[in-house]
mmCIF file of C-alpha atoms in Angstrom:
data_model
loop_
_atom_site.group_PDB
_atom_site.id
_atom_site.type_symbol
_atom_site.label_atom_id
_atom_site.label_comp_id
_atom_site.label_asym_id
_atom_site.label_seq_id
_atom_site.Cartn_x
_atom_site.Cartn_y
_atom_site.Cartn_z
ATOM 1 C CA MET A 875 0.000 0.000 0.000
ATOM 2 C CA HIS A 876 1.329 3.446 -0.892
ATOM 3 C CA ALA A 877 1.751 6.101 1.792
ATOM 4 C CA ALA A 878 -1.172 8.091 0.368
ATOM 5 C CA ASP A 879 -3.408 5.013 0.573
ATOM 6 C CA ASP A 880 -2.245 4.388 4.149
ATOM 7 C CA ASP A 881 -3.217 7.943 5.030
ATOM 8 C CA LEU A 882 -6.609 7.614 3.353
ATOM 9 C CA ASN A 883 -7.284 4.346 5.150
ATOM 10 C CA GLN A 884 -6.341 5.858 8.512
ATOM 11 C CA GLN A 885 -8.621 8.848 7.867
ATOM 12 C CA ASN A 886 -11.511 6.458 7.351
ATOM 13 C CA ILE A 887 -10.657 4.407 10.418
ATOM 14 C CA ASP A 888 -10.472 7.514 12.600
ATOM 15 C CA ARG A 889 -13.679 8.994 11.218
ATOM 16 C CA PHE A 890 -15.770 5.839 11.504
ATOM 17 C CA ASN A 891 -14.430 4.953 14.938
ATOM 18 C CA ALA A 892 -15.583 8.397 16.070
ATOM 19 C CA ILE A 893 -19.122 8.052 14.710
ATOM 20 C CA ALA A 894 -19.755 4.330 15.268
ATOM 21 C CA ALA A 895 -21.810 4.785 18.437
ATOM 22 C CA GLU A 896 -24.227 7.224 16.770
ATOM 23 C CA TRP A 897 -24.419 5.630 13.312
ATOM 24 C CA ASP A 898 -27.624 3.661 13.835
ATOM 25 C CA GLY A 899 -29.313 6.716 15.293
ATOM 26 C CA GLN A 900 -29.385 8.374 11.864
ATOM 27 C CA PRO A 901 -32.676 7.493 10.126
ATOM 28 C CA ARG A 902 -31.156 7.885 6.653
ATOM 29 C CA HIS A 903 -28.517 5.269 7.462
ATOM 30 C CA VAL A 904 -31.136 2.794 8.615
ATOM 31 C CA ALA A 905 -33.414 3.492 5.635
ATOM 32 C CA THR A 906 -30.599 3.191 3.133
ATOM 33 C CA ALA A 907 -29.340 -0.079 4.593
ATOM 34 C CA SER A 908 -32.834 -1.562 4.692
ATOM 35 C CA THR A 909 -33.568 -0.728 1.054
ATOM 36 C CA VAL A 910 -30.136 -1.754 -0.210
ATOM 37 C CA ALA A 911 -30.179 -5.038 1.739
ATOM 38 C CA GLU A 912 -33.546 -5.907 0.226
ATOM 39 C CA ALA A 913 -32.209 -5.119 -3.252
ATOM 40 C CA MET A 914 -29.195 -7.350 -2.565
ATOM 41 C CA ARG A 915 -31.397 -10.179 -1.324
ATOM 42 C CA ALA A 916 -33.647 -9.917 -4.366
ATOM 43 C CA ALA A 917 -30.687 -9.862 -6.772
ATOM 44 C CA LEU A 918 -28.740 -12.708 -5.169
ATOM 45 C CA ALA A 919 -31.798 -14.838 -4.294
ATOM 46 C CA PRO A 920 -29.960 -16.839 -1.590
ATOM 47 C CA THR A 921 -31.249 -20.330 -0.784
ATOM 48 C CA GLY A 922 -29.944 -20.330 2.798
ATOM 49 C CA ASP A 923 -26.851 -22.431 2.143
ATOM 50 C CA GLU A 924 -24.492 -19.658 1.057
ATOM 51 C CA THR A 925 -21.393 -18.275 2.722
ATOM 52 C CA LEU A 926 -21.161 -14.523 2.310
ATOM 53 C CA LEU A 927 -18.451 -11.897 2.777
ATOM 54 C CA GLU A 928 -19.489 -8.334 3.541
ATOM 55 C CA PHE A 929 -16.682 -5.787 3.419
ATOM 56 C CA GLY A 930 -17.117 -2.348 4.922
ATOM 57 C CA CYS A 931 -19.887 -3.785 7.081
ATOM 58 C CA GLY A 932 -19.968 -0.855 9.512
ATOM 59 C CA THR A 933 -22.362 -1.433 12.400
ATOM 60 C CA GLY A 934 -23.952 -4.334 10.560
ATOM 61 C CA LEU A 935 -27.269 -2.907 9.411
ATOM 62 C CA ILE A 936 -27.018 -4.882 6.185
ATOM 63 C CA THR A 937 -25.336 -7.814 7.939
ATOM 64 C CA ALA A 938 -28.303 -8.256 10.261
ATOM 65 C CA ALA A 939 -30.781 -7.962 7.392
ATOM 66 C CA LEU A 940 -29.059 -10.629 5.280
ATOM 67 C CA ALA A 941 -28.076 -13.041 8.065
ATOM 68 C CA PRO A 942 -31.436 -14.891 8.164
ATOM 69 C CA HIS A 943 -31.152 -15.672 4.445
ATOM 70 C CA VAL A 944 -27.671 -17.273 4.292
ATOM 71 C CA ALA A 945 -25.716 -19.943 6.138
ATOM 72 C CA ARG A 946 -22.885 -17.744 7.355
ATOM 73 C CA ILE A 947 -21.493 -14.233 6.958
ATOM 74 C CA LEU A 948 -18.000 -12.913 7.520
ATOM 75 C CA ALA A 949 -18.425 -9.202 8.301
ATOM 76 C CA LEU A 950 -15.266 -7.163 7.699
ATOM 77 C CA ASP A 951 -14.538 -3.512 8.496
ATOM 78 C CA SER A 952 -11.357 -1.490 8.933
ATOM 79 C CA ALA A 953 -12.729 0.502 11.894
ATOM 80 C CA PRO A 954 -12.626 -1.403 15.219
ATOM 81 C CA GLY A 955 -15.326 0.893 16.592
ATOM 82 C CA MET A 956 -17.748 -0.252 13.917
ATOM 83 C CA ILE A 957 -16.966 -3.919 14.571
ATOM 84 C CA LYS A 958 -17.503 -3.364 18.301
ATOM 85 C CA ALA A 959 -20.956 -1.917 17.586
ATOM 86 C CA LEU A 960 -21.742 -4.861 15.298
ATOM 87 C CA VAL A 961 -20.691 -7.452 17.871
ATOM 88 C CA GLU A 962 -23.016 -5.832 20.404
ATOM 89 C CA LYS A 963 -25.846 -5.837 17.848
ATOM 90 C CA LEU A 964 -25.334 -9.520 17.113
ATOM 91 C CA ARG A 965 -25.415 -10.309 20.823
ATOM 92 C CA ARG A 966 -28.498 -8.178 21.402
ATOM 93 C CA HIS A 967 -30.446 -9.784 18.572
ATOM 94 C CA GLY A 968 -29.195 -13.326 19.103
ATOM 95 C CA ILE A 969 -27.659 -13.603 15.632
ATOM 96 C CA ASP A 970 -25.195 -16.498 15.718
ATOM 97 C CA ASN A 971 -24.220 -17.075 12.079
ATOM 98 C CA VAL A 972 -22.001 -13.997 11.679
ATOM 99 C CA ASP A 973 -18.247 -13.889 12.206
ATOM 100 C CA THR A 974 -16.561 -10.487 12.502
ATOM 101 C CA ALA A 975 -13.066 -9.279 11.681
ATOM 102 C CA VAL A 976 -11.167 -5.999 11.592
ATOM 103 C CA GLY A 977 -9.526 -5.708 8.199
ATOM 104 C CA ASP A 978 -9.567 -3.969 4.860
ATOM 105 C CA LEU A 979 -9.599 -4.700 1.162
ATOM 106 C CA PRO A 980 -7.829 -5.017 -1.167
ATOM 107 C CA ASP A 981 -4.637 -5.274 0.893
ATOM 108 C CA ASN A 982 -5.677 -7.730 3.608
ATOM 109 C CA PRO A 983 -8.319 -10.085 2.237
ATOM 110 C CA PRO A 984 -9.624 -12.909 4.419
ATOM 111 C CA GLU A 985 -8.801 -16.518 3.729
ATOM 112 C CA GLY A 986 -11.109 -18.779 1.812
ATOM 113 C CA ARG A 987 -13.696 -18.296 -0.902
ATOM 114 C CA PHE A 988 -17.317 -17.264 -0.690
ATOM 115 C CA ASP A 989 -20.564 -17.855 -2.542
ATOM 116 C CA ALA A 990 -21.296 -14.129 -2.538
ATOM 117 C CA ILE A 991 -19.595 -10.857 -1.625
ATOM 118 C CA VAL A 992 -21.558 -7.718 -0.818
ATOM 119 C CA SER A 993 -20.800 -4.165 0.180
ATOM 120 C CA SER A 994 -22.665 -0.888 0.530
ATOM 121 C CA MET A 995 -21.188 2.614 0.316
ATOM 122 C CA THR A 996 -17.622 1.377 0.807
ATOM 123 C CA MET A 997 -15.987 1.370 -2.622
ATOM 124 C CA HIS A 998 -15.758 5.157 -2.753
ATOM 125 C CA HIS A 999 -13.384 4.974 0.239
ATOM 126 C CA ILE A 1000 -10.955 2.613 -1.576
ATOM 127 C CA SER A 1001 -8.404 4.195 -3.904
ATOM 128 C CA ASP A 1002 -7.502 1.248 -6.128
ATOM 129 C CA THR A 1003 -10.797 0.024 -7.549
ATOM 130 C CA ASP A 1004 -9.059 -2.276 -10.040
ATOM 131 C CA ALA A 1005 -7.142 -4.070 -7.282
ATOM 132 C CA LEU A 1006 -10.313 -4.341 -5.210
ATOM 133 C CA LEU A 1007 -12.256 -5.986 -8.032
ATOM 134 C CA ARG A 1008 -9.422 -8.435 -8.685
ATOM 135 C CA VAL A 1009 -9.440 -9.468 -5.021
ATOM 136 C CA LEU A 1010 -13.221 -9.874 -5.026
ATOM 137 C CA PHE A 1011 -12.959 -12.115 -8.093
ATOM 138 C CA GLU A 1012 -10.263 -14.225 -6.423
ATOM 139 C CA ARG A 1013 -12.276 -14.620 -3.225
ATOM 140 C CA LEU A 1014 -15.424 -15.831 -4.985
ATOM 141 C CA LYS A 1015 -16.133 -19.471 -5.658
ATOM 142 C CA PRO A 1016 -16.737 -20.265 -9.346
ATOM 143 C CA GLY A 1017 -20.322 -19.239 -10.030
ATOM 144 C CA GLY A 1018 -20.254 -16.871 -7.050
ATOM 145 C CA ARG A 1019 -21.706 -13.390 -7.287
ATOM 146 C CA ILE A 1020 -21.064 -9.878 -6.051
ATOM 147 C CA ALA A 1021 -23.601 -7.204 -5.140
ATOM 148 C CA LEU A 1022 -21.963 -3.804 -4.672
ATOM 149 C CA ALA A 1023 -23.924 -0.668 -3.801
ATOM 150 C CA ASP A 1024 -22.465 2.811 -4.095
ATOM 151 C CA LEU A 1025 -23.048 6.325 -5.355
ATOM 152 C CA ASP A 1026 -23.411 7.275 -8.970
ATOM 153 C CA ARG A 1027 -20.735 9.754 -9.997
ATOM 154 C CA GLU A 1028 -21.409 13.160 -8.428
ATOM 155 C CA ASP A 1029 -19.646 16.489 -8.019
ATOM 156 C CA GLY A 1030 -18.350 15.973 -4.479
ATOM 157 C CA SER A 1031 -21.374 17.542 -2.809
ATOM 158 C CA PHE A 1032 -22.411 14.304 -1.110
ATOM 159 C CA HIS A 1033 -19.498 14.241 1.343
ATOM 160 C CA GLY A 1034 -18.453 17.886 1.250
ATOM 161 C CA ASP A 1035 -15.140 18.256 3.054
ATOM 162 C CA LYS A 1036 -15.279 14.959 4.961
ATOM 163 C CA PRO A 1037 -11.943 13.088 4.957
ATOM 164 C CA GLY A 1038 -11.262 9.645 3.558
ATOM 165 C CA ILE A 1039 -13.032 9.942 0.194
ATOM 166 C CA ALA A 1040 -11.237 8.369 -2.771
ATOM 167 C CA HIS A 1041 -13.991 8.691 -5.404
ATOM 168 C CA HIS A 1042 -16.999 10.968 -5.830
ATOM 169 C CA GLY A 1043 -19.151 8.044 -6.870
ATOM 170 C CA PHE A 1044 -18.743 5.951 -10.013
ATOM 171 C CA ASP A 1045 -19.759 6.089 -13.639
ATOM 172 C CA ARG A 1046 -21.742 2.897 -14.263
ATOM 173 C CA LYS A 1047 -20.322 2.259 -17.732
ATOM 174 C CA LEU A 1048 -16.731 2.699 -16.565
ATOM 175 C CA LEU A 1049 -17.300 0.473 -13.536
ATOM 176 C CA ALA A 1050 -18.934 -2.167 -15.735
ATOM 177 C CA ASP A 1051 -15.836 -2.139 -17.922
ATOM 178 C CA LYS A 1052 -13.626 -2.554 -14.844
ATOM 179 C CA LEU A 1053 -15.736 -5.489 -13.665
ATOM 180 C CA SER A 1054 -15.418 -7.157 -17.071
ATOM 181 C CA THR A 1055 -11.655 -6.582 -17.099
ATOM 182 C CA ALA A 1056 -11.423 -8.234 -13.662
ATOM 183 C CA GLY A 1057 -13.106 -11.318 -15.122
ATOM 184 C CA PHE A 1058 -16.731 -10.852 -14.085
ATOM 185 C CA ALA A 1059 -19.642 -11.748 -16.347
ATOM 186 C CA ASP A 1060 -23.354 -10.923 -16.433
ATOM 187 C CA VAL A 1061 -22.767 -7.406 -15.116
ATOM 188 C CA GLU A 1062 -26.012 -5.608 -14.312
ATOM 189 C CA PHE A 1063 -26.800 -2.275 -12.687
ATOM 190 C CA THR A 1064 -30.021 -1.158 -11.033
ATOM 191 C CA THR A 1065 -30.879 1.859 -8.905
ATOM 192 C CA ALA A 1066 -31.336 0.465 -5.405
ATOM 193 C CA HIS A 1067 -32.106 3.662 -3.492
ATOM 194 C CA HIS A 1068 -32.084 7.451 -3.480
ATOM 195 C CA MET A 1069 -30.532 9.074 -0.424
ATOM 196 C CA GLU A 1070 -31.672 12.560 0.506
ATOM 197 C CA ARG A 1071 -28.926 14.683 1.967
ATOM 198 C CA THR A 1072 -28.640 18.255 3.260
ATOM 199 C CA LEU A 1073 -25.536 19.800 1.743
ATOM 200 C CA ASP A 1074 -23.031 22.191 3.267
ATOM 201 C CA ASP A 1075 -24.840 25.127 1.634
ATOM 202 C CA GLY A 1076 -28.132 24.146 3.290
ATOM 203 C CA THR A 1077 -29.835 22.835 0.164
ATOM 204 C CA THR A 1078 -31.215 19.303 -0.089
ATOM 205 C CA ARG A 1079 -30.450 16.838 -2.883
ATOM 206 C CA ARG A 1080 -31.331 13.250 -3.652
ATOM 207 C CA PHE A 1081 -28.405 11.059 -4.671
ATOM 208 C CA PRO A 1082 -28.967 7.762 -6.521
ATOM 209 C CA ILE A 1083 -27.292 4.637 -5.179
ATOM 210 C CA PHE A 1084 -26.706 1.847 -7.691
ATOM 211 C CA LEU A 1085 -26.447 -1.882 -7.125
ATOM 212 C CA ALA A 1086 -23.925 -3.625 -9.368
ATOM 213 C CA VAL A 1087 -24.361 -7.393 -9.607
ATOM 214 C CA ALA A 1088 -21.935 -9.674 -11.446
ATOM 215 C CA THR A 1089 -20.839 -13.307 -11.550
ATOM 216 C CA ARG A 1090 -17.538 -15.146 -11.486
ATOM 217 C CA PRO A 1091 -17.984 -17.639 -14.311
ATOM 218 C CA ALA A 1092 -18.170 -21.269 -13.245
#
């Protein structure tokens, strides 16, 4: 990892550690996770036997929503504060098919392969999208699928001056090309959600969040 990437990663760790305790208290976070998790479930159509990796899991809003539909989830996040909040949530709700780990992609991927890999609003924090997609491909079983939710390309208004942002969203066509280059097939994009956000200038805008689904060929 380059020094600039190290700095970006640390900015994200510091920021999300600081806000972990209050994350679930934001209605827009809960609403976004609920809608995106349902879009992921509909797209992946799990049978209940799958192993799933979620990277950038945060406090586990999507983790908890998907857990009843799969056999096991490994929930990964670079911020220990977020993982701590998730562990407490799992205990509180009696969810016993989720393993948690502090870690980041693409530099420190977990061992093993998975039937599916999901993530929401995490890719824009990761500088090297090409490396990330290669790692996701490697960590999928043949026939496995990804479901990645993130912002459409925007002008930087969504985050304002918040630290730790590598990309102001993504152009769907360019990301589809990157997915194909990484080896994925059957790439499809849908709009999973619109998030309303009050900007630094006091105005309100709705930002589309896409769901990209693709398959590692069998």
